[in-house]
PDB file of C-alpha atoms in Angstrom:
ATOM      1  CA  MET A  29      71.566 106.743  93.938  1.00 45.00           C
ATOM      2  CA  ALA A  30      70.711 110.074  92.359  1.00 47.00           C
ATOM      3  CA  SER A  31      72.820 112.233  90.128  1.00 46.00           C
ATOM      4  CA  SER A  32      73.317 115.873  91.038  1.00 46.00           C
ATOM      5  CA  THR A  33      75.018 116.672  87.754  1.00 45.00           C
ATOM      6  CA  VAL A  34      73.129 118.369  84.944  1.00 45.00           C
ATOM      7  CA  ARG A  35      74.236 117.603  81.413  1.00 47.00           C
ATOM      8  CA  PRO A  36      75.385 120.843  79.804  1.00 46.00           C
ATOM      9  CA  SER A  37      74.587 122.015  76.335  1.00 47.00           C
ATOM     10  CA  THR A  38      77.730 122.815  74.371  1.00 47.00           C
ATOM     11  CA  GLN A  39      78.809 123.222  70.788  1.00 52.00           C
ATOM     12  CA  ASP A  40      82.423 122.218  71.439  1.00 51.00           C
ATOM     13  CA  HIS A  41      83.298 119.830  68.579  1.00 52.00           C
ATOM     14  CA  SER A  42      87.050 119.566  69.222  1.00 55.00           C
ATOM     15  CA  PRO A  43      88.607 116.154  70.030  1.00 54.00           C
ATOM     16  CA  GLU A  44      89.036 117.358  73.610  1.00 56.00           C
ATOM     17  CA  GLY A  45      85.397 118.419  73.594  1.00 72.00           C
ATOM     18  CA  ASP A  46      84.284 114.956  72.444  1.00 88.00           C
ATOM     19  CA  ILE A  47      86.023 113.293  75.384  1.00 93.00           C
ATOM     20  CA  ALA A  48      84.826 115.943  77.817  1.00 94.00           C
ATOM     21  CA  ARG A  49      81.229 115.585  76.604  1.00 95.00           C
ATOM     22  CA  ARG A  50      81.360 111.821  77.143  1.00 96.00           C
ATOM     23  CA  LEU A  51      82.678 112.360  80.655  1.00 96.00           C
ATOM     24  CA  LEU A  52      79.964 114.925  81.359  1.00 96.00           C
ATOM     25  CA  ASP A  53      77.354 112.451  80.128  1.00 96.00           C
ATOM     26  CA  SER A  54      78.797 109.800  82.431  1.00 95.00           C
ATOM     27  CA  ALA A  55      78.775 112.163  85.414  1.00 95.00           C
ATOM     28  CA  ALA A  56      75.161 113.080  84.675  1.00 94.00           C
ATOM     29  CA  VAL A  57      74.138 109.419  84.822  1.00 93.00           C
ATOM     30  CA  LEU A  58      76.478 108.080  87.502  1.00 93.00           C
ATOM     31  CA  ALA A  59      77.306 110.543  90.271  1.00 91.00           C
ATOM     32  CA  TYR A  60      77.102 110.069  94.019  1.00 94.00           C
ATOM     33  CA  ASP A  61      76.350 112.251  97.017  1.00 96.00           C
ATOM     34  CA  PRO A  62      78.506 110.809  99.826  1.00 97.00           C
ATOM     35  CA  ALA A  63      76.439 112.670 102.414  1.00 96.00           C
ATOM     36  CA  THR A  64      73.504 110.367 101.688  1.00 96.00           C
ATOM     37  CA  GLU A  65      75.149 107.323 100.057  1.00 97.00           C
ATOM     38  CA  VAL A  66      77.518 106.498 102.930  1.00 97.00           C
ATOM     39  CA  ASP A  67      76.163 105.139 106.220  1.00 97.00           C
ATOM     40  CA  TRP A  68      77.568 107.711 108.595  1.00 97.00           C
ATOM     41  CA  GLU A  69      75.168 106.967 111.453  1.00 96.00           C
ATOM     42  CA  THR A  70      75.874 103.305 112.267  1.00 96.00           C
ATOM     43  CA  PRO A  71      78.681 103.071 114.863  1.00 96.00           C
ATOM     44  CA  LEU A  72      82.031 101.703 113.738  1.00 96.00           C
ATOM     45  CA  ASP A  73      82.157  97.904 113.874  1.00 96.00           C
ATOM     46  CA  ARG A  74      85.535  97.148 115.434  1.00 96.00           C
ATOM     47  CA  ASN A  75      85.347  93.583 114.167  1.00 97.00           C
ATOM     48  CA  CYS A  76      86.016  94.957 110.675  1.00 98.00           C
ATOM     49  CA  HIS A  77      89.213  95.974 108.953  1.00 98.00           C
ATOM     50  CA  GLY A  78      89.719  99.420 107.474  1.00 98.00           C
ATOM     51  CA  ALA A  79      91.468  97.957 104.420  1.00 97.00           C
ATOM     52  CA  SER A  80      92.254  94.538 103.015  1.00 97.00           C
ATOM     53  CA  PRO A  81      94.890  93.067 105.390  1.00 98.00           C
ATOM     54  CA  GLU A  82      97.070  92.097 102.428  1.00 97.00           C
ATOM     55  CA  TRP A  83      97.550  95.806 101.739  1.00 97.00           C
ATOM     56  CA  SER A  84      98.847  96.545 105.233  1.00 98.00           C
ATOM     57  CA  THR A  85     102.434  97.743 105.303  1.00 98.00           C
ATOM     58  CA  LEU A  86     103.191  95.047 107.909  1.00 98.00           C
ATOM     59  CA  TYR A  87     101.397  92.132 106.257  1.00 98.00           C
ATOM     60  CA  GLY A  88     103.758  89.178 105.870  1.00 96.00           C
ATOM     61  CA  THR A  89     106.312  90.456 108.412  1.00 98.00           C
ATOM     62  CA  ALA A  90     107.350  88.829 111.666  1.00 98.00           C
ATOM     63  CA  TYR A  91     105.655  91.678 113.544  1.00 98.00           C
ATOM     64  CA  TRP A  92     102.356  90.985 111.739  1.00 98.00           C
ATOM     65  CA  GLN A  93     102.485  87.368 112.913  1.00 98.00           C
ATOM     66  CA  GLU A  94     102.793  88.531 116.521  1.00 98.00           C
ATOM     67  CA  LEU A  95      99.797  90.856 116.369  1.00 98.00           C
ATOM     68  CA  THR A  96      96.405  89.820 117.690  1.00 98.00           C
ATOM     69  CA  ASP A  97      93.422  89.917 115.354  1.00 98.00           C
ATOM     70  CA  GLU A  98      92.200  93.062 117.111  1.00 98.00           C
ATOM     71  CA  GLN A  99      95.582  94.766 116.631  1.00 98.00           C
ATOM     72  CA  ARG A 100      95.653  93.878 112.936  1.00 98.00           C
ATOM     73  CA  LYS A 101      92.187  95.336 112.432  1.00 98.00           C
ATOM     74  CA  GLU A 102      93.085  98.518 114.287  1.00 98.00           C
ATOM     75  CA  LEU A 103      96.261  98.878 112.218  1.00 98.00           C
ATOM     76  CA  THR A 104      94.402  98.542 108.901  1.00 98.00           C
ATOM     77  CA  ARG A 105      91.850 101.105 110.098  1.00 98.00           C
ATOM     78  CA  GLN A 106      94.613 103.579 110.922  1.00 98.00           C
ATOM     79  CA  GLU A 107      96.408 102.896 107.635  1.00 98.00           C
ATOM     80  CA  ALA A 108      93.176 103.402 105.676  1.00 98.00           C
ATOM     81  CA  ALA A 109      92.639 106.703 107.480  1.00 98.00           C
ATOM     82  CA  SER A 110      96.187 107.773 106.639  1.00 97.00           C
ATOM     83  CA  VAL A 111      95.676 106.939 102.954  1.00 96.00           C
ATOM     84  CA  ALA A 112      92.443 108.963 103.041  1.00 96.00           C
ATOM     85  CA  SER A 113      94.247 111.928 104.627  1.00 95.00           C
ATOM     86  CA  THR A 114      96.948 111.800 101.971  1.00 94.00           C
ATOM     87  CA  GLY A 115      94.182 111.639  99.367  1.00 93.00           C
ATOM     88  CA  ILE A 116      92.689 114.854 100.744  1.00 96.00           C
ATOM     89  CA  TRP A 117      96.077 116.562 100.623  1.00 95.00           C
ATOM     90  CA  PHE A 118      96.661 115.641  96.998  1.00 94.00           C
ATOM     91  CA  GLU A 119      93.078 116.328  95.929  1.00 94.00           C
ATOM     92  CA  MET A 120      93.543 119.887  97.181  1.00 94.00           C
ATOM     93  CA  ILE A 121      96.653 120.136  94.991  1.00 94.00           C
ATOM     94  CA  LEU A 122      94.779 118.590  92.060  1.00 93.00           C
ATOM     95  CA  GLN A 123      91.849 120.985  92.316  1.00 94.00           C
ATOM     96  CA  GLN A 124      94.132 124.014  92.230  1.00 94.00           C
ATOM     97  CA  MET A 125      96.113 122.717  89.245  1.00 94.00           C
ATOM     98  CA  VAL A 126      92.986 121.930  87.220  1.00 94.00           C
ATOM     99  CA  LEU A 127      91.354 125.251  88.081  1.00 94.00           C
ATOM    100  CA  ARG A 128      94.529 127.112  87.124  1.00 94.00           C
ATOM    101  CA  ASP A 129      94.682 125.172  83.850  1.00 93.00           C
ATOM    102  CA  VAL A 130      91.189 126.250  82.748  1.00 94.00           C
ATOM    103  CA  TYR A 131      91.423 129.789  84.100  1.00 93.00           C
ATOM    104  CA  ALA A 132      90.489 132.272  81.313  1.00 92.00           C
ATOM    105  CA  LYS A 133      89.453 129.466  78.929  1.00 94.00           C
ATOM    106  CA  ASP A 134      86.008 129.416  77.301  1.00 95.00           C
ATOM    107  CA  PRO A 135      83.561 128.413  80.083  1.00 95.00           C
ATOM    108  CA  THR A 136      80.977 127.336  77.494  1.00 95.00           C
ATOM    109  CA  SER A 137      83.316 124.603  76.220  1.00 95.00           C
ATOM    110  CA  ALA A 138      82.774 121.009  77.275  1.00 95.00           C
ATOM    111  CA  GLU A 139      86.400 120.784  78.411  1.00 94.00           C
ATOM    112  CA  VAL A 140      86.072 123.618  80.943  1.00 96.00           C
ATOM    113  CA  GLN A 141      82.695 122.370  82.139  1.00 96.00           C
ATOM    114  CA  TRP A 142      84.144 118.895  82.637  1.00 96.00           C
ATOM    115  CA  ALA A 143      87.105 120.370  84.550  1.00 95.00           C
ATOM    116  CA  LEU A 144      84.699 122.172  86.880  1.00 97.00           C
ATOM    117  CA  THR A 145      82.689 118.957  87.283  1.00 97.00           C
ATOM    118  CA  GLU A 146      85.865 117.081  88.208  1.00 96.00           C
ATOM    119  CA  ILE A 147      86.749 119.732  90.785  1.00 96.00           C
ATOM    120  CA  ALA A 148      83.267 119.435  92.284  1.00 96.00           C
ATOM    121  CA  GLU A 149      83.659 115.665  92.554  1.00 96.00           C
ATOM    122  CA  GLU A 150      87.067 116.039  94.173  1.00 96.00           C
ATOM    123  CA  CYS A 151      85.602 118.449  96.743  1.00 96.00           C
ATOM    124  CA  ARG A 152      83.009 115.838  97.669  1.00 96.00           C
ATOM    125  CA  HIS A 153      85.699 113.163  97.835  1.00 96.00           C
ATOM    126  CA  SER A 154      87.789 115.235 100.234  1.00 96.00           C
ATOM    127  CA  ILE A 155      84.865 115.739 102.602  1.00 97.00           C
ATOM    128  CA  MET A 156      83.994 112.039 102.301  1.00 97.00           C
ATOM    129  CA  PHE A 157      87.568 110.989 103.137  1.00 97.00           C
ATOM    130  CA  ALA A 158      87.682 113.377 106.092  1.00 97.00           C
ATOM    131  CA  ARG A 159      84.449 112.001 107.549  1.00 98.00           C
ATOM    132  CA  GLY A 160      85.626 108.460 106.866  1.00 98.00           C
ATOM    133  CA  ALA A 161      88.927 108.959 108.703  1.00 97.00           C
ATOM    134  CA  GLN A 162      87.058 110.534 111.594  1.00 97.00           C
ATOM    135  CA  LYS A 163      84.673 107.565 111.814  1.00 98.00           C
ATOM    136  CA  LEU A 164      87.651 105.185 111.785  1.00 97.00           C
ATOM    137  CA  GLY A 165      88.798 106.876 114.985  1.00 96.00           C
ATOM    138  CA  ALA A 166      91.974 108.327 113.507  1.00 97.00           C
ATOM    139  CA  PRO A 167      93.767 111.603 114.206  1.00 95.00           C
ATOM    140  CA  ALA A 168      94.459 114.075 111.413  1.00 92.00           C
ATOM    141  CA  TYR A 169      97.392 112.439 109.642  1.00 95.00           C
ATOM    142  CA  ARG A 170      99.355 114.966 107.633  1.00 92.00           C
ATOM    143  CA  PRO A 171     102.298 114.453 105.274  1.00 93.00           C
ATOM    144  CA  HIS A 172     105.784 115.371 106.442  1.00 92.00           C
ATOM    145  CA  ARG A 173     106.455 119.115 106.459  1.00 93.00           C
ATOM    146  CA  LEU A 174     108.857 118.809 103.515  1.00 94.00           C
ATOM    147  CA  ALA A 175     106.182 117.005 101.469  1.00 94.00           C
ATOM    148  CA  VAL A 176     103.659 119.714 102.317  1.00 94.00           C
ATOM    149  CA  GLU A 177     106.031 122.461 101.180  1.00 94.00           C
ATOM    150  CA  LEU A 178     106.988 120.584  98.003  1.00 93.00           C
ATOM    151  CA  GLY A 179     103.276 120.181  97.291  1.00 92.00           C
ATOM    152  CA  ARG A 180     102.776 123.896  97.806  1.00 93.00           C
ATOM    153  CA  VAL A 181     105.407 124.617  95.151  1.00 94.00           C
ATOM    154  CA  PHE A 182     104.215 121.892  92.773  1.00 92.00           C
ATOM    155  CA  LYS A 183     100.591 123.074  92.725  1.00 90.00           C
ATOM    156  CA  SER A 184     101.771 126.598  91.951  1.00 90.00           C
ATOM    157  CA  VAL A 185     104.190 125.869  89.120  1.00 89.00           C
ATOM    158  CA  ALA A 186     103.240 122.514  87.539  1.00 88.00           C
ATOM    159  CA  PHE A 187     101.399 122.759  84.248  1.00 87.00           C
ATOM    160  CA  GLY A 188     100.559 120.692  81.194  1.00 89.00           C
ATOM    161  CA  GLU A 189     101.752 117.103  81.157  1.00 91.00           C
ATOM    162  CA  ALA A 190     103.610 117.475  84.452  1.00 92.00           C
ATOM    163  CA  ALA A 191     100.367 118.344  86.244  1.00 92.00           C
ATOM    164  CA  TYR A 192      98.127 115.798  84.558  1.00 94.00           C
ATOM    165  CA  ALA A 193     100.577 112.887  84.679  1.00 94.00           C
ATOM    166  CA  ALA A 194     101.189 113.483  88.400  1.00 91.00           C
ATOM    167  CA  ILE A 195      97.421 113.548  88.926  1.00 90.00           C
ATOM    168  CA  LEU A 196      97.196 110.253  87.051  1.00 92.00           C
ATOM    169  CA  VAL A 197      99.877 108.588  89.179  1.00 88.00           C
ATOM    170  CA  ALA A 198      98.144 109.496  92.443  1.00 87.00           C
ATOM    171  CA  GLU A 199      94.749 108.387  91.166  1.00 90.00           C
ATOM    172  CA  GLU A 200      95.962 105.107  89.629  1.00 90.00           C
ATOM    173  CA  VAL A 201      97.779 103.956  92.771  1.00 88.00           C
ATOM    174  CA  LEU A 202      94.711 104.641  94.917  1.00 90.00           C
ATOM    175  CA  ASP A 203      92.409 103.065  92.356  1.00 91.00           C
ATOM    176  CA  VAL A 204      94.045  99.635  92.402  1.00 89.00           C
ATOM    177  CA  MET A 205      94.120  99.243  96.171  1.00 93.00           C
ATOM    178  CA  GLN A 206      90.605 100.624  96.611  1.00 94.00           C
ATOM    179  CA  ARG A 207      89.204  98.159  94.063  1.00 94.00           C
ATOM    180  CA  ASP A 208      90.446  95.401  96.358  1.00 95.00           C
ATOM    181  CA  TRP A 209      89.082  97.062  99.497  1.00 96.00           C
ATOM    182  CA  MET A 210      85.604  97.726  98.114  1.00 96.00           C
ATOM    183  CA  ARG A 211      85.106  94.027  97.283  1.00 96.00           C
ATOM    184  CA  ASP A 212      86.511  92.704 100.562  1.00 97.00           C
ATOM    185  CA  GLU A 213      83.808  91.682 103.043  1.00 97.00           C
ATOM    186  CA  ARG A 214      86.350  91.889 105.867  1.00 98.00           C
ATOM    187  CA  VAL A 215      86.431  95.677 105.368  1.00 98.00           C
ATOM    188  CA  ALA A 216      83.930  97.903 107.199  1.00 98.00           C
ATOM    189  CA  PRO A 217      80.822  98.424 105.011  1.00 97.00           C
ATOM    190  CA  PHE A 218      80.991 102.226 105.087  1.00 98.00           C
ATOM    191  CA  VAL A 219      84.641 102.101 103.979  1.00 98.00           C
ATOM    192  CA  ARG A 220      83.681  99.814 101.098  1.00 97.00           C
ATOM    193  CA  THR A 221      81.023 102.314 100.037  1.00 98.00           C
ATOM    194  CA  ILE A 222      83.548 105.166 100.156  1.00 98.00           C
ATOM    195  CA  ASN A 223      85.961 103.161  98.028  1.00 97.00           C
ATOM    196  CA  ASN A 224      83.251 102.265  95.516  1.00 97.00           C
ATOM    197  CA  ILE A 225      82.251 105.914  95.095  1.00 97.00           C
ATOM    198  CA  HIS A 226      85.856 106.963  94.652  1.00 96.00           C
ATOM    199  CA  VAL A 227      86.661 104.202  92.144  1.00 96.00           C
ATOM    200  CA  VAL A 228      83.609 104.950  89.968  1.00 95.00           C
ATOM    201  CA  GLU A 229      84.139 108.696  89.840  1.00 95.00           C
ATOM    202  CA  GLU A 230      87.941 108.597  89.632  1.00 94.00           C
ATOM    203  CA  SER A 231      87.727 106.394  86.539  1.00 95.00           C
ATOM    204  CA  ARG A 232      86.502 109.500  84.684  1.00 95.00           C
ATOM    205  CA  HIS A 233      89.286 111.627  86.156  1.00 95.00           C
ATOM    206  CA  MET A 234      91.929 109.112  85.093  1.00 95.00           C
ATOM    207  CA  LYS A 235      90.593 108.995  81.547  1.00 95.00           C
ATOM    208  CA  PHE A 236      90.781 112.780  81.321  1.00 94.00           C
ATOM    209  CA  ALA A 237      94.288 112.861  82.845  1.00 94.00           C
ATOM    210  CA  ARG A 238      95.569 110.265  80.356  1.00 95.00           C
ATOM    211  CA  ASP A 239      94.063 112.171  77.453  1.00 94.00           C
ATOM    212  CA  GLN A 240      95.485 115.488  78.650  1.00 93.00           C
ATOM    213  CA  THR A 241      98.926 113.978  79.229  1.00 95.00           C
ATOM    214  CA  ARG A 242      99.058 112.655  75.663  1.00 93.00           C
ATOM    215  CA  LYS A 243      97.694 115.914  74.266  1.00 92.00           C
ATOM    216  CA  ARG A 244     100.186 118.138  76.124  1.00 92.00           C
ATOM    217  CA  LEU A 245     103.118 115.914  75.119  1.00 93.00           C
ATOM    218  CA  ALA A 246     102.280 116.061  71.413  1.00 90.00           C
ATOM    219  CA  GLY A 247     105.232 117.703  69.733  1.00 83.00           C
ATOM    220  CA  ALA A 248     107.190 118.109  72.992  1.00 87.00           C
ATOM    221  CA  GLY A 249     110.953 118.283  72.470  1.00 90.00           C
ATOM    222  CA  ARG A 250     113.513 116.045  74.144  1.00 91.00           C
ATOM    223  CA  VAL A 251     114.570 118.567  76.809  1.00 94.00           C
ATOM    224  CA  ARG A 252     110.997 119.340  77.841  1.00 94.00           C
ATOM    225  CA  ARG A 253     110.148 115.636  77.982  1.00 93.00           C
ATOM    226  CA  GLN A 254     113.243 114.866  80.088  1.00 94.00           C
ATOM    227  CA  ILE A 255     112.525 117.661  82.562  1.00 94.00           C
ATOM    228  CA  ASN A 256     108.862 116.811  82.977  1.00 94.00           C
ATOM    229  CA  ALA A 257     109.580 113.081  83.268  1.00 95.00           C
ATOM    230  CA  LEU A 258     111.793 113.842  86.258  1.00 95.00           C
ATOM    231  CA  VAL A 259     109.293 116.271  87.808  1.00 94.00           C
ATOM    232  CA  ILE A 260     106.505 113.693  87.516  1.00 94.00           C
ATOM    233  CA  ALA A 261     108.680 110.968  89.035  1.00 95.00           C
ATOM    234  CA  ILE A 262     109.676 113.131  92.011  1.00 95.00           C
ATOM    235  CA  ALA A 263     106.046 114.118  92.594  1.00 93.00           C
ATOM    236  CA  SER A 264     105.046 110.443  92.408  1.00 93.00           C
ATOM    237  CA  TYR A 265     107.709 109.480  94.932  1.00 94.00           C
ATOM    238  CA  VAL A 266     106.552 112.138  97.407  1.00 95.00           C
ATOM    239  CA  ILE A 267     102.895 111.151  97.022  1.00 93.00           C
ATOM    240  CA  VAL A 268     103.391 107.400  97.374  1.00 93.00           C
ATOM    241  CA  THR A 269     105.829 107.593 100.289  1.00 94.00           C
ATOM    242  CA  SER A 270     103.410 109.919 102.114  1.00 94.00           C
ATOM    243  CA  MET A 271     100.440 107.544 101.964  1.00 95.00           C
ATOM    244  CA  VAL A 272     101.020 105.785 105.281  1.00 96.00           C
ATOM    245  CA  ASN A 273     102.092 108.117 108.050  1.00 96.00           C
ATOM    246  CA  ARG A 274     104.558 106.616 110.521  1.00 96.00           C
ATOM    247  CA  LYS A 275     102.293 107.698 113.386  1.00 97.00           C
ATOM    248  CA  VAL A 276      99.706 105.047 112.437  1.00 98.00           C
ATOM    249  CA  TYR A 277     101.769 102.417 114.280  1.00 98.00           C
ATOM    250  CA  ALA A 278     101.819 104.232 117.606  1.00 98.00           C
ATOM    251  CA  THR A 279      98.142 105.124 117.263  1.00 97.00           C
ATOM    252  CA  ALA A 280      97.389 101.421 116.721  1.00 98.00           C
ATOM    253  CA  GLY A 281      99.326 100.619 119.894  1.00 97.00           C
ATOM    254  CA  LEU A 282     102.432  99.203 118.210  1.00 98.00           C
ATOM    255  CA  ASP A 283     106.147  99.838 118.679  1.00 98.00           C
ATOM    256  CA  GLU A 284     106.595 102.631 116.130  1.00 97.00           C
ATOM    257  CA  GLU A 285     110.311 102.149 115.494  1.00 97.00           C
ATOM    258  CA  ARG A 286     110.084  98.395 115.060  1.00 98.00           C
ATOM    259  CA  ALA A 287     106.977  98.649 112.880  1.00 98.00           C
ATOM    260  CA  LEU A 288     108.591 101.311 110.698  1.00 97.00           C
ATOM    261  CA  ALA A 289     111.737  99.219 110.226  1.00 98.00           C
ATOM    262  CA  GLU A 290     109.798  96.077 109.289  1.00 98.00           C
ATOM    263  CA  ALA A 291     107.473  98.021 106.983  1.00 98.00           C
ATOM    264  CA  LYS A 292     110.437  99.495 105.099  1.00 96.00           C
ATOM    265  CA  ALA A 293     111.866  96.015 104.558  1.00 97.00           C
ATOM    266  CA  ASN A 294     108.535  94.377 103.694  1.00 97.00           C
ATOM    267  CA  GLU A 295     108.987  92.707 100.310  1.00 97.00           C
ATOM    268  CA  HIS A 296     105.336  91.661 100.164  1.00 97.00           C
ATOM    269  CA  HIS A 297     104.119  95.262 100.281  1.00 96.00           C
ATOM    270  CA  LYS A 298     106.733  96.340  97.738  1.00 96.00           C
ATOM    271  CA  SER A 299     105.507  93.587  95.424  1.00 95.00           C
ATOM    272  CA  MET A 300     101.884  94.696  95.861  1.00 94.00           C
ATOM    273  CA  MET A 301     102.825  98.246  94.894  1.00 92.00           C
ATOM    274  CA  ARG A 302     104.786  97.150  91.826  1.00 92.00           C
ATOM    275  CA  SER A 303     102.056  94.849  90.540  1.00 89.00           C
ATOM    276  CA  SER A 304      99.399  97.502  91.074  1.00 86.00           C
ATOM    277  CA  CYS A 305     101.351 100.012  88.969  1.00 89.00           C
ATOM    278  CA  ALA A 306     102.105  97.790  85.979  1.00 89.00           C
ATOM    279  CA  GLY A 307      99.472  99.439  83.772  1.00 89.00           C
ATOM    280  CA  LEU A 308     100.507 102.915  84.877  1.00 92.00           C
ATOM    281  CA  MET A 309     104.153 102.249  84.078  1.00 94.00           C
ATOM    282  CA  GLU A 310     103.184 100.951  80.628  1.00 94.00           C
ATOM    283  CA  PHE A 311     101.320 104.194  79.977  1.00 94.00           C
ATOM    284  CA  LEU A 312     104.236 106.361  81.121  1.00 95.00           C
ATOM    285  CA  ALA A 313     106.583 104.280  78.966  1.00 95.00           C
ATOM    286  CA  SER A 314     104.314 104.773  75.942  1.00 95.00           C
ATOM    287  CA  CYS A 315     104.578 108.532  76.559  1.00 94.00           C
ATOM    288  CA  ARG A 316     108.374 108.245  76.831  1.00 94.00           C
ATOM    289  CA  LEU A 317     108.292 109.474  80.414  1.00 95.00           C
ATOM    290  CA  LEU A 318     110.278 106.595  81.942  1.00 95.00           C
ATOM    291  CA  THR A 319     113.678 108.200  81.539  1.00 96.00           C
ATOM    292  CA  ARG A 320     116.708 106.948  83.457  1.00 96.00           C
ATOM    293  CA  PRO A 321     116.597 109.732  86.085  1.00 96.00           C
ATOM    294  CA  ALA A 322     112.837 109.181  86.500  1.00 96.00           C
ATOM    295  CA  LEU A 323     113.298 105.438  86.981  1.00 97.00           C
ATOM    296  CA  VAL A 324     115.465 106.105  90.034  1.00 97.00           C
ATOM    297  CA  PHE A 325     112.495 107.638  91.869  1.00 96.00           C
ATOM    298  CA  TYR A 326     109.958 105.062  90.683  1.00 95.00           C
ATOM    299  CA  LYS A 327     112.240 102.267  91.919  1.00 95.00           C
ATOM    300  CA  ARG A 328     112.766 103.991  95.256  1.00 95.00           C
ATOM    301  CA  ALA A 329     108.990 104.229  95.642  1.00 94.00           C
ATOM    302  CA  HIS A 330     108.687 100.539  94.630  1.00 94.00           C
ATOM    303  CA  LEU A 331     106.420 101.400  91.704  1.00 93.00           C
ATOM    304  CA  ILE A 332     108.556  99.491  89.232  1.00 90.00           C
TER     305      ILE A 332
END
C-alpha cells in the first residue's frame, strides 16, 4: 500500500484547520489506489457472496428459505452492486456540495486542502464502485427518476449543516454494513478489499462531516434548525430507500413482485438498519436535529 497524498504545508491555526491538518496527515499516511490495491484480474468466484447474507433484503423471509445457495449468492452480488451504484450517485452529489462549499475560500488553508483531498478520494471511490459492480456482473442500477431529480436539486441548494449532515447519514449507513462485509470470508475477496478501502477512507470523511455539522449549527436559531432537520431527514429517506434497486430481484432470476413485497415486510432487515444507525441517531439528537417532522422520515426509512 502506497500513499499518493502529499502532506501540505499550511499556517492555518483555526480549530477547523487543526482538524483538517490531522485528516491531511492521516490521508498522507493511509491512502489507497484502488486501481492497484483491488484484484481486478482474477475472474469472479461465483461460489462467493457479494455481501454478508444477513444484510440481504430477503434474509429471514419465506422466499429466502426457498432459494438455492446459488440464488442467494447471486442475489447478494446484485444487491451489493446496487448499493455501490447508489454510492456513486450520492458521491457525485457530495463532491459537488463540498466543492461549492469551499469555492472562493483560501486555497492555502488546511480546510480547503482537506476538502479537495476528500473530493479526490470520493472520485477514486466512485470509479472503484463502478468497476466492482461491473465485475459482479450487474447492470447499471440507477435510483428512481424522482430520486435523481431530487438529488439534482439538493446538490444545488443544500449548504451548511444540511449538506454535511446528509453526507454523514449516507456515509454512516454504508460504513456499518461494509464493516461487516469486509470481515466476512463468505464475501468475494475483491469486494472485501473494496469495502476495506472505503471504510478506512470514509472514516476521515465522517469525522469532517460531524465537525462541520456541529460548527454550522453553532448559534443556529429554532426556525433554521427545524427546517434543516426536515431537509436532512428527507434526504436521508431518499438515499436509504434508493440503496437496493427493485430490479436486482429480476436480474438475480427471482419473482420481482413477490421479492419486493417480502423485502418491504422483512422485519429482520428493518432491525439491521435500525441497529446500524443507533450511533448516528444519537449524534443527530445531540445536535437537536431529531425533530418530530424529521422522525417521520427516519421511521419510514427504518433508521430509528
